[in-house]
Amino acid sequence: MTRKAIKIGGASGFWGDSGIALPQLLRAPELDYVVFDYLAEITMSIMARARSKNAIAGYATDFVSTLVRHLPAIAERKIKIISNAGGVNPESCAQAIRGAIESQGLQLKVAVVHGDDIMPQLEDLRSEGTCDMFTSEPLPENIQSANVYLGAFPIAFALDRGADIVITGRCVDSAVTLGACIHEFGWTERNLNELAGGSLAGHILECGAQASGGIHTDWELTGDWSNIGYPIASIYPDGSFDVEKAPDTGGLVSFGTVAEQLLYEIGDPAAYILPDVVCDFTQVQIEEIGPNCVHVGHALGKAPTECYKASITYSDGFRVGMYLTVIGIDAARKARKLGESVLKRCERLLRDDGKNGYSETSLEIIGSEAAYGPHSRATHAREVIMKLAAKHHDAAALELLVKEATSSGTSMAPGITNLGGNRPRVMPLVRLFSCLVPKSKVRQAVDFEGTETCVPISLALDKSAVAPIRCKPVEAASIDAATHIVPLVQLAWARSGDKGNSVNIGVIARKPEYLPYIKAALTETAVSDYFAYNTKGTVRRFDVPGINALNFLLNEALDGGGIASLRNDPQGKGHAQILLDYPIRVPEKFL
């Protein structure tokens, strides 16, 4: 007999997240699980470099140090822990935790999920002509990490066998939550709507406090950030769930905070592809059912694809970035001449030495609203920061750039200053290669109590099922009677994030009657023109009628994305903030 509901706390959104989450979640009543998400594409590369220097490294060490301090409370309350903190070395992560459990005289059991590492298969992939799924480029050399995104069923398998703590390598972020749901409710591969609902719950939890007030549009309403509450989901057997936050904490759980997180870093909301299910979030509904508590339901699921997405990182030379503060009258103009002069000097010195110039450079004047491009209104800034960055195959060429930028303090603009002793370091440039790998070529397994067991992957599912449509997209309003102009922020919440080299911007109407006017103004062409200064690819708009929202996907908008990008905002975090200033024409009754 399945339980009525399970309660899961989300304690981490990335490697390096705050340590305040676990203690506050452990004070929450009736908590069953705590999940931790640590992995981004670039995180895998950093961990791979660490493992190359030390065979027992390559996992999120802060997960271990955080967990160790609270193992007695976890054991006493019988709370289960699930995390992808294993990175590229989940066995070492598990061994560190097992050692701490033994030293504290506890009886907790640890399981490890294997199978995501496909480094041994790279030559087979190369011989098969594997290409990047976005750029069609061939598989590169100098690969540092190669992992498929596993799903949730191996996690459930480990829990079924009695694991108290489950450590994985690369899995989709939401799988750490979905695995607990599968285990508790007995869902199978055919419970597609339930799997979609559990995946959505995981998607809401996977970024930690972003669901409970973090980076919310209405930031002034989100209380005490120093003690912001981390989210808790009470998930029901039908896949619907309630979201609240840890007790006696700051932050905010509302329709707006959860709706923003629903659209965060997704492409087509009707086809959010995960290993276990293809999710349709367009019909999802969010209802505020109490203070700091919302109910979320109506996620729909379709059969999964026959492939895993693989994230492969590879080295491609070096990069460096630096910041100098410039103070005084016409600071922005001085700073731009400063950056251009440093680059010009370095290019001449490299040429005189018989070397190639920089493969890519970036100069942004922060404080002059550089992120806004032609929409900047900062015309008289008296203090700015010059950000200068470059790429080169030779680290020495970038050390030269650092040297000459530093020398500018006595040979170029007046008013140059910087935090003492903060000289930048040249770093390896890591790029992302994404491709598809047939599931039939992946062996996923669980290591528990010294025994490794293969977990089968089901591929025989009915793909003909079509999700029912409950909410139809609204039509764009006629603006003939719209006589007043207001900024988008008065009508909507918005949040943006990266999808590789692309940016998504979710825009949620504050009231349903606002959406037709937002839709009339924010056409694909309008948004494309607005961001033309930093977007090379197409712009697509998707309807999300269940929550009165639109989702935009801006392709080739991040100069490579991640640490392959030289931009000051390489993950598109500011795009929504820029769009919230967009003028929307509305009728007088909305004022």
Coordinates of C-alpha atoms in Angstrom, one line a residue:
M1 CA 0.0 0.0 0.0
T2 CA 1.5 3.3 -1.0
R3 CA 1.8 6.3 1.3
K4 CA -0.5 9.3 1.1
A5 CA 2.4 11.7 0.6
I6 CA 6.2 12.0 1.0
K7 CA 8.0 15.1 2.1
I8 CA 11.3 16.0 0.4
G9 CA 13.6 19.0 1.1
G10 CA 15.8 20.5 -1.5
A11 CA 19.2 21.4 0.1
S12 CA 21.4 22.4 -2.7
G13 CA 21.2 23.9 -6.2
F14 CA 24.9 23.8 -7.3
W15 CA 28.4 22.9 -6.1
G16 CA 29.2 25.7 -3.6
D17 CA 25.6 26.4 -2.4
S18 CA 25.1 27.6 1.2
G19 CA 25.5 25.3 4.2
I20 CA 22.4 26.8 5.9
A21 CA 20.0 24.5 4.1
L22 CA 20.5 21.1 5.8
P23 CA 20.2 22.3 9.4
Q24 CA 17.0 24.2 8.7
L25 CA 15.5 21.3 6.8
L26 CA 16.3 18.8 9.6
R27 CA 14.1 20.9 11.8
A28 CA 11.1 20.5 9.5
P29 CA 8.5 18.1 10.9
E30 CA 7.7 14.8 9.1
L31 CA 10.5 15.1 6.6
D32 CA 11.3 11.9 4.7
Y33 CA 14.1 12.8 2.3
V34 CA 16.7 15.5 1.6
V35 CA 18.0 15.8 -1.9
F36 CA 21.2 17.7 -3.1
D37 CA 21.9 18.8 -6.6
Y38 CA 25.5 19.7 -7.4
L39 CA 26.3 19.2 -11.1
A40 CA 26.4 21.5 -14.0
E41 CA 28.2 20.7 -17.3
I42 CA 31.3 22.7 -16.3
T43 CA 31.3 21.1 -12.8
M44 CA 32.0 17.7 -14.4
S45 CA 35.0 19.2 -16.1
I46 CA 36.4 20.7 -13.0
M47 CA 35.9 17.5 -11.1
A48 CA 37.6 15.5 -13.9
R49 CA 40.6 17.8 -13.7
A50 CA 40.7 17.2 -9.9
R51 CA 40.6 13.4 -10.4
S52 CA 43.4 13.5 -12.9
K53 CA 45.6 15.0 -10.2
N54 CA 44.3 12.8 -7.4
A55 CA 42.7 9.5 -8.0
I56 CA 40.4 9.8 -5.0
A57 CA 39.1 13.3 -5.9
G58 CA 36.4 14.3 -8.4
Y59 CA 33.3 14.7 -6.2
A60 CA 31.6 17.5 -4.2
T61 CA 33.7 17.5 -1.0
D62 CA 31.4 20.1 0.6
F63 CA 28.6 17.5 0.4
V64 CA 30.6 15.1 2.5
S65 CA 31.7 17.8 5.1
T66 CA 28.1 19.0 5.4
L67 CA 26.6 15.6 5.7
V68 CA 29.2 14.3 8.3
R69 CA 28.2 17.0 10.8
H70 CA 24.6 16.0 10.7
L71 CA 24.7 12.2 10.4
P72 CA 23.5 11.5 13.9
A73 CA 20.3 13.6 13.3
I74 CA 19.8 12.0 9.9
A75 CA 20.0 8.6 11.5
E76 CA 17.8 9.4 14.4
R77 CA 15.0 10.9 12.3
K78 CA 15.4 8.1 9.6
I79 CA 15.7 10.7 6.8
K80 CA 17.0 9.4 3.6
I81 CA 19.6 11.3 1.5
I82 CA 19.9 11.4 -2.3
S83 CA 22.6 13.3 -4.1
N84 CA 24.5 13.5 -7.4
A85 CA 27.5 14.8 -5.4
G86 CA 29.5 11.8 -6.7
G87 CA 30.4 13.8 -9.8
V88 CA 33.1 11.8 -11.8
N89 CA 34.1 9.7 -8.8
P90 CA 30.9 8.6 -6.9
E91 CA 32.7 5.6 -5.3
S92 CA 35.2 7.8 -3.6
C93 CA 32.4 10.1 -2.4
A94 CA 30.6 7.1 -1.0
Q95 CA 33.7 5.8 0.7
A96 CA 34.2 9.1 2.5
I97 CA 30.7 9.0 3.8
R98 CA 31.0 5.3 4.8
G99 CA 34.1 6.1 6.8
A100 CA 32.3 8.9 8.6
I101 CA 29.3 6.6 9.4
E102 CA 31.6 3.9 10.8
S103 CA 33.6 6.4 12.9
Q104 CA 30.4 7.7 14.4
G105 CA 29.1 4.2 15.2
L106 CA 26.0 4.6 13.0
Q107 CA 24.2 2.0 10.9
L108 CA 23.4 3.9 7.8
K109 CA 23.7 2.1 4.4
V110 CA 25.2 3.8 1.3
A111 CA 24.5 2.9 -2.3
V112 CA 26.2 4.1 -5.4
V113 CA 24.7 4.5 -8.9
H114 CA 27.1 3.8 -11.8
G115 CA 26.8 3.9 -15.6
D116 CA 26.9 7.6 -16.5
D117 CA 30.6 7.7 -17.3
I118 CA 31.0 6.9 -21.1
M119 CA 34.7 7.7 -21.4
P120 CA 35.5 4.1 -22.4
Q121 CA 33.0 4.4 -25.3
L122 CA 34.5 7.5 -26.8
E123 CA 36.3 5.8 -29.6
D124 CA 33.2 3.9 -30.6
L125 CA 31.3 7.1 -30.7
R126 CA 34.0 8.7 -32.8
S127 CA 34.1 5.9 -35.3
E128 CA 30.3 6.1 -35.6
G129 CA 30.6 9.7 -36.6
T130 CA 28.9 11.2 -33.5
C131 CA 28.2 14.9 -33.9
D132 CA 27.1 17.7 -31.6
M133 CA 23.3 17.8 -31.5
F134 CA 23.3 21.6 -31.8
T135 CA 26.2 22.5 -34.0
S136 CA 26.8 19.2 -36.0
E137 CA 30.5 19.5 -35.2
P138 CA 32.4 16.2 -34.9
L139 CA 33.6 14.7 -31.6
P140 CA 36.6 16.8 -30.5
E141 CA 40.0 15.8 -29.1
N142 CA 41.3 16.7 -25.6
I143 CA 38.1 15.3 -23.9
Q144 CA 38.1 15.8 -20.1
S145 CA 34.7 14.2 -19.1
A146 CA 32.0 12.3 -20.9
N147 CA 28.7 11.5 -19.1
V148 CA 25.2 10.6 -20.0
Y149 CA 22.3 12.0 -18.0
L150 CA 20.9 9.0 -16.2
G151 CA 17.3 8.8 -14.9
A152 CA 15.6 8.0 -11.6
F153 CA 15.0 4.3 -11.8
P154 CA 18.5 3.2 -10.5
I155 CA 18.0 5.5 -7.5
A156 CA 14.6 3.9 -6.8
F157 CA 16.3 0.5 -7.2
A158 CA 18.9 1.4 -4.5
L159 CA 16.2 2.6 -2.1
D160 CA 14.2 -0.6 -2.7
R161 CA 17.1 -2.5 -1.4
G162 CA 17.4 -0.6 1.8
A163 CA 19.8 2.2 1.1
D164 CA 19.7 5.2 3.4
I165 CA 22.0 7.4 1.4
V166 CA 22.2 7.2 -2.5
I167 CA 25.1 8.7 -4.3
T168 CA 25.1 9.2 -8.1
G169 CA 27.3 10.6 -10.8
R170 CA 25.7 12.5 -13.6
C171 CA 21.9 12.2 -13.6
V172 CA 19.3 14.7 -14.6
D173 CA 18.9 17.2 -11.7
S174 CA 15.3 16.2 -11.1
A175 CA 16.1 12.4 -10.8
V176 CA 17.1 12.7 -7.2
T177 CA 13.6 13.6 -6.3
L178 CA 11.8 11.4 -8.9
G179 CA 13.8 8.3 -7.6
A180 CA 12.3 8.7 -4.1
C181 CA 8.8 9.0 -5.6
I182 CA 9.2 5.9 -7.7
H183 CA 10.4 4.0 -4.7
E184 CA 7.6 5.2 -2.4
F185 CA 4.7 5.0 -4.7
G186 CA 5.6 2.0 -6.9
W187 CA 5.4 4.0 -10.1
T188 CA 6.5 2.0 -13.2
E189 CA 7.7 3.2 -16.6
R190 CA 4.1 3.3 -17.7
N191 CA 3.0 5.9 -15.1
L192 CA 3.9 8.7 -17.4
N193 CA 1.8 11.5 -15.9
E194 CA 2.9 10.6 -12.4
L195 CA 6.6 10.5 -13.6
A196 CA 6.1 13.9 -15.2
G197 CA 4.6 15.3 -11.9
G198 CA 7.5 13.8 -9.8
S199 CA 10.0 15.2 -12.3
L200 CA 8.4 18.7 -12.0
A201 CA 8.6 18.4 -8.2
G202 CA 12.3 17.7 -8.7
H203 CA 12.7 20.6 -11.1
I204 CA 11.2 22.9 -8.5
L205 CA 13.5 21.6 -5.8
E206 CA 16.7 21.2 -7.9
C207 CA 17.8 24.9 -7.6
G208 CA 17.5 25.2 -3.9
A209 CA 16.1 28.5 -2.6
Q210 CA 15.2 29.7 -6.2
A211 CA 11.8 28.1 -5.5
S212 CA 11.4 29.8 -2.1
G213 CA 12.2 33.5 -2.8
G214 CA 15.7 33.4 -4.3
I215 CA 16.2 35.6 -7.4
H216 CA 12.5 36.4 -7.5
T217 CA 11.3 39.4 -9.6
D218 CA 9.6 41.0 -6.6
W219 CA 12.8 40.7 -4.5
E220 CA 11.7 43.2 -1.9
L221 CA 8.9 40.9 -0.8
T222 CA 11.1 37.9 -0.1
G223 CA 12.1 38.6 3.5
D224 CA 15.4 37.8 5.3
W225 CA 17.9 36.6 2.7
S226 CA 20.5 35.9 5.5
N227 CA 18.2 33.0 6.6
I228 CA 16.3 32.3 3.4
G229 CA 14.2 29.1 3.6
Y230 CA 15.0 26.2 1.4
P231 CA 12.0 24.5 -0.4
I232 CA 10.1 21.4 0.8
A233 CA 7.7 19.5 -1.5
S234 CA 5.0 17.2 -0.2
I235 CA 4.4 14.9 -3.2
Y236 CA 1.3 12.8 -3.6
P237 CA 0.8 9.4 -5.4
D238 CA -0.8 11.1 -8.4
G239 CA 2.3 13.3 -9.0
S240 CA 0.8 16.5 -7.7
F241 CA 2.6 18.3 -4.8
D242 CA 2.6 21.1 -2.4
V243 CA 5.6 23.5 -2.0
E244 CA 6.5 25.2 1.2
K245 CA 9.7 26.3 2.9
A246 CA 11.6 25.3 6.0
P247 CA 10.0 26.7 9.1
D248 CA 11.1 30.0 10.8
T249 CA 13.0 31.2 7.8
G250 CA 13.0 34.1 5.4
G251 CA 12.1 33.9 1.7
L252 CA 8.7 33.5 0.1
V253 CA 6.7 30.6 -1.5
S254 CA 4.0 32.0 -3.8
F255 CA 2.5 31.5 -7.2
G256 CA 5.1 33.8 -8.6
T257 CA 8.2 32.2 -7.1
V258 CA 7.2 28.7 -8.1
A259 CA 6.0 29.7 -11.6
E260 CA 9.3 31.4 -12.2
Q261 CA 11.2 28.2 -11.2
L262 CA 8.9 26.0 -13.3
L263 CA 10.1 27.8 -16.5
Y264 CA 13.7 28.2 -15.4
E265 CA 16.2 26.7 -17.9
I266 CA 13.7 24.8 -20.0
G267 CA 13.1 25.0 -23.8
D268 CA 9.8 23.8 -25.2
P269 CA 7.5 23.4 -22.1
A270 CA 5.4 20.9 -24.1
A271 CA 8.4 18.6 -24.6
Y272 CA 10.8 18.8 -21.7
I273 CA 12.8 15.7 -22.4
L274 CA 14.1 13.6 -19.5
P275 CA 15.5 10.1 -19.5
D276 CA 12.3 8.6 -17.9
V277 CA 9.6 10.7 -19.5
V278 CA 8.9 13.5 -21.9
C279 CA 7.1 16.2 -19.8
D280 CA 4.4 18.5 -20.9
F281 CA 4.3 21.4 -18.5
T282 CA 1.9 23.6 -20.5
Q283 CA -1.1 22.5 -18.6
V284 CA 0.4 22.8 -15.1
Q285 CA -1.6 24.8 -12.6
I286 CA -0.3 26.5 -9.5
E287 CA -2.6 27.5 -6.6
E288 CA -1.8 29.3 -3.5
I289 CA -3.4 27.3 -0.7
G290 CA -2.0 29.1 2.4
P291 CA 0.8 31.4 3.6
N292 CA 4.0 30.3 1.9
C293 CA 2.3 27.2 0.5
V294 CA 1.2 26.4 -3.1
H295 CA -0.2 23.3 -4.8
V296 CA 1.1 22.2 -8.2
G297 CA -0.6 19.7 -10.4
H298 CA -1.6 18.6 -14.0
A299 CA 1.9 17.8 -15.4
L300 CA 1.5 15.4 -18.3
G301 CA 3.9 12.8 -19.5
K302 CA 4.7 11.1 -22.8
A303 CA 6.9 8.1 -23.5
P304 CA 10.7 8.8 -23.2
T305 CA 13.1 8.8 -26.1
E306 CA 15.4 5.9 -26.9
C307 CA 18.6 8.0 -26.2
Y308 CA 20.3 9.6 -23.4
K309 CA 21.7 13.1 -23.7
A310 CA 25.5 13.1 -23.2
S311 CA 27.5 16.0 -21.8
I312 CA 31.1 15.9 -23.0
T313 CA 33.6 18.6 -22.0
Y314 CA 36.9 19.2 -23.7
S315 CA 39.8 21.6 -23.4
D316 CA 40.4 24.2 -26.1
G317 CA 43.3 26.5 -25.1
F318 CA 43.1 29.1 -22.3
R319 CA 41.1 32.1 -21.1
V320 CA 41.5 35.0 -18.7
G321 CA 39.3 37.8 -17.5
M322 CA 40.1 40.8 -15.3
Y323 CA 38.3 43.8 -13.8
L324 CA 39.7 47.3 -13.2
T325 CA 37.7 50.1 -11.6
V326 CA 37.9 53.5 -13.4
I327 CA 36.8 56.6 -11.5
G328 CA 36.1 60.2 -12.6
I329 CA 34.3 62.3 -15.2
D330 CA 33.5 60.4 -18.4
A331 CA 34.5 57.2 -16.6
A332 CA 32.8 54.9 -19.2
R333 CA 34.6 56.6 -22.1
K334 CA 38.0 56.5 -20.3
A335 CA 37.4 52.8 -19.5
R336 CA 36.6 51.9 -23.1
K337 CA 39.7 53.6 -24.4
L338 CA 41.7 51.8 -21.6
G339 CA 40.5 48.4 -22.7
E340 CA 41.0 49.0 -26.4
S341 CA 44.5 50.3 -25.8
V342 CA 45.5 47.3 -23.7
L343 CA 44.3 45.0 -26.4
K344 CA 46.0 47.0 -29.2
R345 CA 49.3 47.0 -27.3
C346 CA 49.2 43.2 -26.6
E347 CA 48.3 42.4 -30.2
R348 CA 51.3 44.4 -31.4
L349 CA 53.6 42.7 -28.9
L350 CA 52.4 39.2 -29.9
R351 CA 52.8 40.1 -33.6
D352 CA 56.3 41.4 -33.0
D353 CA 57.1 38.1 -31.3
G354 CA 55.8 36.1 -34.3
K355 CA 52.7 34.8 -32.5
N356 CA 49.0 34.8 -33.4
G357 CA 46.7 37.3 -31.8
Y358 CA 43.8 36.5 -29.5
S359 CA 41.2 34.1 -30.9
E360 CA 38.5 36.1 -29.1
T361 CA 38.2 39.2 -26.9
S362 CA 35.5 40.8 -24.9
L363 CA 35.4 44.4 -23.5
E364 CA 32.4 45.4 -21.3
I365 CA 32.1 48.6 -19.3
I366 CA 30.1 47.6 -16.2
G367 CA 28.3 50.5 -14.7
S368 CA 27.4 51.9 -18.1
E369 CA 24.7 49.3 -18.4
A370 CA 26.8 47.2 -20.9
A371 CA 24.4 44.3 -20.5
Y372 CA 21.6 46.4 -22.0
G373 CA 23.5 47.2 -25.2
P374 CA 21.7 49.8 -27.2
H375 CA 19.0 50.1 -24.5
S376 CA 21.5 51.6 -22.0
R377 CA 20.4 54.8 -20.2
A378 CA 23.6 55.3 -18.3
T379 CA 25.2 58.4 -19.9
H380 CA 27.1 60.1 -17.1
A381 CA 28.5 57.3 -14.9
R382 CA 31.5 58.6 -12.8
E383 CA 32.6 55.1 -11.6
V384 CA 32.6 52.0 -13.8
I385 CA 34.4 48.7 -14.0
M386 CA 36.3 47.8 -17.1
K387 CA 36.0 44.0 -17.8
L388 CA 38.5 42.7 -20.2
A389 CA 38.7 39.0 -21.3
A390 CA 40.4 37.0 -24.0
K391 CA 41.1 33.5 -25.3
H392 CA 44.3 32.1 -26.8
H393 CA 45.9 28.7 -27.3
D394 CA 49.0 29.8 -25.5
A395 CA 48.7 30.7 -21.8
A396 CA 51.7 33.0 -22.1
A397 CA 49.8 35.3 -24.4
L398 CA 47.1 35.7 -21.7
E399 CA 49.7 36.3 -19.0
L400 CA 50.9 39.2 -21.3
L401 CA 47.4 40.6 -21.3
V402 CA 47.3 40.6 -17.5
K403 CA 50.7 42.2 -17.3
E404 CA 49.8 45.0 -19.7
A405 CA 46.4 45.7 -18.1
T406 CA 48.1 46.0 -14.8
S407 CA 50.7 48.4 -16.2
S408 CA 47.9 50.7 -17.4
G409 CA 47.6 52.0 -13.9
T410 CA 50.6 54.3 -14.5
S411 CA 50.5 54.7 -18.3
M412 CA 46.9 55.2 -19.3
A413 CA 43.7 56.6 -17.8
P414 CA 43.6 58.5 -14.5
G415 CA 41.6 57.1 -11.7
I416 CA 42.4 53.4 -12.3
T417 CA 42.2 51.3 -9.1
N418 CA 41.5 47.7 -8.1
L419 CA 41.4 45.5 -5.0
G420 CA 45.0 44.9 -4.0
G421 CA 46.5 41.5 -4.6
N422 CA 43.6 40.4 -6.7
R423 CA 45.6 39.6 -9.9
P424 CA 43.6 37.2 -12.2
R425 CA 44.8 33.7 -13.2
V426 CA 44.9 32.2 -16.6
M427 CA 42.6 29.2 -16.7
P428 CA 42.0 26.3 -19.1
L429 CA 39.2 27.0 -21.6
V430 CA 36.6 24.2 -21.4
R431 CA 33.9 23.8 -24.0
L432 CA 30.7 21.6 -24.0
F433 CA 29.9 19.0 -26.6
S434 CA 26.3 17.6 -26.4
C435 CA 25.2 14.5 -28.2
L436 CA 22.8 11.6 -28.1
V437 CA 23.8 8.1 -27.0
P438 CA 21.4 5.1 -27.5
K439 CA 20.2 3.8 -24.1
S440 CA 20.9 0.3 -25.3
K441 CA 24.6 1.2 -25.2
V442 CA 24.6 2.2 -21.5
R443 CA 24.9 -0.2 -18.6
Q444 CA 23.4 1.4 -15.4
A445 CA 24.1 -0.4 -12.2
V446 CA 23.8 0.0 -8.4
D447 CA 26.6 -0.9 -6.0
F448 CA 25.0 -1.8 -2.6
E449 CA 26.6 -3.7 0.3
G450 CA 29.5 -4.8 -1.9
T451 CA 27.3 -6.2 -4.7
E452 CA 26.9 -4.5 -8.1
T453 CA 23.5 -5.1 -9.8
C454 CA 22.6 -4.1 -13.3
V455 CA 19.4 -2.0 -13.5
P456 CA 17.6 -2.7 -16.8
I457 CA 16.4 0.1 -19.1
S458 CA 12.9 -0.2 -20.5
L459 CA 12.5 0.8 -24.2
A460 CA 9.3 -0.9 -25.1
L461 CA 6.8 1.9 -24.4
D462 CA 3.7 3.1 -26.3
K463 CA 4.7 6.3 -28.0
S464 CA 1.3 7.0 -29.5
A465 CA -0.3 8.5 -26.4
V466 CA -1.2 12.1 -26.8
A467 CA -1.6 14.4 -23.7
P468 CA -5.0 15.9 -23.3
I469 CA -5.4 19.7 -23.6
R470 CA -7.0 21.4 -20.7
C471 CA -5.9 25.0 -21.3
K472 CA -5.7 26.6 -24.7
P473 CA -3.3 29.4 -25.5
V474 CA -4.8 32.9 -25.4
E475 CA -4.9 35.1 -28.4
A476 CA -2.9 38.2 -28.6
A477 CA -4.9 41.3 -27.9
S478 CA -5.7 44.0 -30.4
I479 CA -3.9 47.0 -29.2
D480 CA -6.1 49.6 -30.9
A481 CA -7.6 50.6 -27.6
A482 CA -4.3 50.3 -25.7
T483 CA -3.4 53.9 -25.0
H484 CA -0.9 53.7 -22.2
I485 CA 2.6 52.2 -22.0
V486 CA 4.0 50.5 -18.9
P487 CA 7.1 48.4 -18.4
L488 CA 6.7 44.6 -18.5
V489 CA 7.5 44.3 -14.8
Q490 CA 4.2 45.9 -13.9
L491 CA 2.4 43.1 -15.7
A492 CA 4.6 40.1 -15.2
W493 CA 7.2 38.1 -13.3
A494 CA 10.2 36.8 -15.3
R495 CA 13.3 34.7 -14.8
S496 CA 16.1 33.7 -17.2
G497 CA 18.8 31.1 -17.3
D498 CA 21.1 29.2 -19.6
K499 CA 20.5 26.2 -21.8
G500 CA 24.1 25.6 -23.1
N501 CA 24.7 28.5 -25.5
S502 CA 21.1 29.5 -25.4
V503 CA 19.0 31.6 -23.0
N504 CA 15.4 31.0 -21.9
I505 CA 13.2 33.7 -20.5
G506 CA 10.0 32.7 -18.7
V507 CA 7.4 35.5 -18.5
I508 CA 4.4 34.9 -16.3
A509 CA 1.4 37.3 -16.3
R510 CA 0.6 38.7 -12.8
K511 CA -3.1 38.5 -13.8
P512 CA -4.7 36.4 -16.6
E513 CA -6.1 39.5 -18.3
Y514 CA -2.6 40.9 -18.8
L515 CA -1.4 38.0 -20.9
P516 CA -3.1 39.0 -24.3
Y517 CA -1.4 42.4 -24.2
I518 CA 2.0 40.9 -23.2
K519 CA 1.6 38.4 -26.0
A520 CA 0.8 41.2 -28.5
A521 CA 3.9 43.1 -27.6
L522 CA 6.4 40.2 -27.0
T523 CA 6.4 38.6 -30.4
E524 CA 9.3 36.5 -31.5
T525 CA 10.4 39.3 -33.8
A526 CA 10.1 41.9 -31.1
V527 CA 12.2 39.9 -28.6
S528 CA 14.7 39.0 -31.3
D529 CA 15.1 42.6 -32.3
Y530 CA 15.4 43.7 -28.6
F531 CA 18.3 41.3 -28.0
A532 CA 19.9 41.4 -31.4
Y533 CA 23.0 43.0 -30.0
N534 CA 23.9 39.7 -28.1
T535 CA 21.9 37.0 -29.8
K536 CA 23.1 35.4 -33.0
G537 CA 20.4 32.7 -33.5
T538 CA 16.7 32.5 -33.7
V539 CA 14.2 33.3 -31.0
R540 CA 11.2 31.0 -30.3
R541 CA 8.2 31.6 -28.2
F542 CA 6.1 28.9 -26.5
D543 CA 2.7 29.2 -24.8
V544 CA 2.3 28.0 -21.2
P545 CA -1.5 28.6 -20.7
G546 CA -1.8 26.7 -17.5
I547 CA 0.1 29.4 -15.6
N548 CA -0.7 32.3 -18.1
A549 CA 2.9 32.4 -19.3
L550 CA 5.2 32.6 -22.3
N551 CA 8.6 31.0 -22.6
F552 CA 11.2 32.4 -24.9
L553 CA 14.3 30.5 -26.1
L554 CA 17.1 32.7 -27.5
N555 CA 19.5 30.5 -29.5
E556 CA 23.3 31.3 -29.7
A557 CA 22.9 34.1 -27.1
L558 CA 25.7 33.4 -24.7
D559 CA 28.9 33.5 -26.7
G560 CA 29.4 29.8 -26.1
G561 CA 27.9 29.6 -22.6
G562 CA 29.5 28.6 -19.3
I563 CA 33.2 29.2 -19.0
A564 CA 33.6 29.0 -22.7
S565 CA 32.0 32.5 -22.7
L566 CA 33.9 35.7 -22.1
R567 CA 30.8 37.7 -21.2
N568 CA 30.2 39.1 -17.7
D569 CA 26.9 37.3 -17.8
P570 CA 27.8 33.9 -19.3
Q571 CA 24.6 32.2 -18.1
G572 CA 22.0 34.7 -19.1
K573 CA 21.0 35.5 -15.6
G574 CA 20.3 39.2 -16.5
H575 CA 18.2 38.7 -19.6
A576 CA 14.9 38.6 -17.8
Q577 CA 15.8 41.7 -15.9
I578 CA 16.5 43.5 -19.1
L579 CA 13.3 42.3 -20.7
L580 CA 11.2 43.4 -17.7
D581 CA 11.8 47.0 -18.8
Y582 CA 10.2 46.3 -22.2
P583 CA 7.3 48.8 -23.0
I584 CA 3.9 47.2 -23.2
R585 CA 0.9 49.0 -24.5
V586 CA -2.2 48.5 -22.3
P587 CA -5.7 50.0 -22.0
E588 CA -6.4 52.6 -19.3
K589 CA -8.3 50.2 -17.1
F590 CA -5.1 48.3 -16.3
L591 CA -3.4 51.4 -14.8

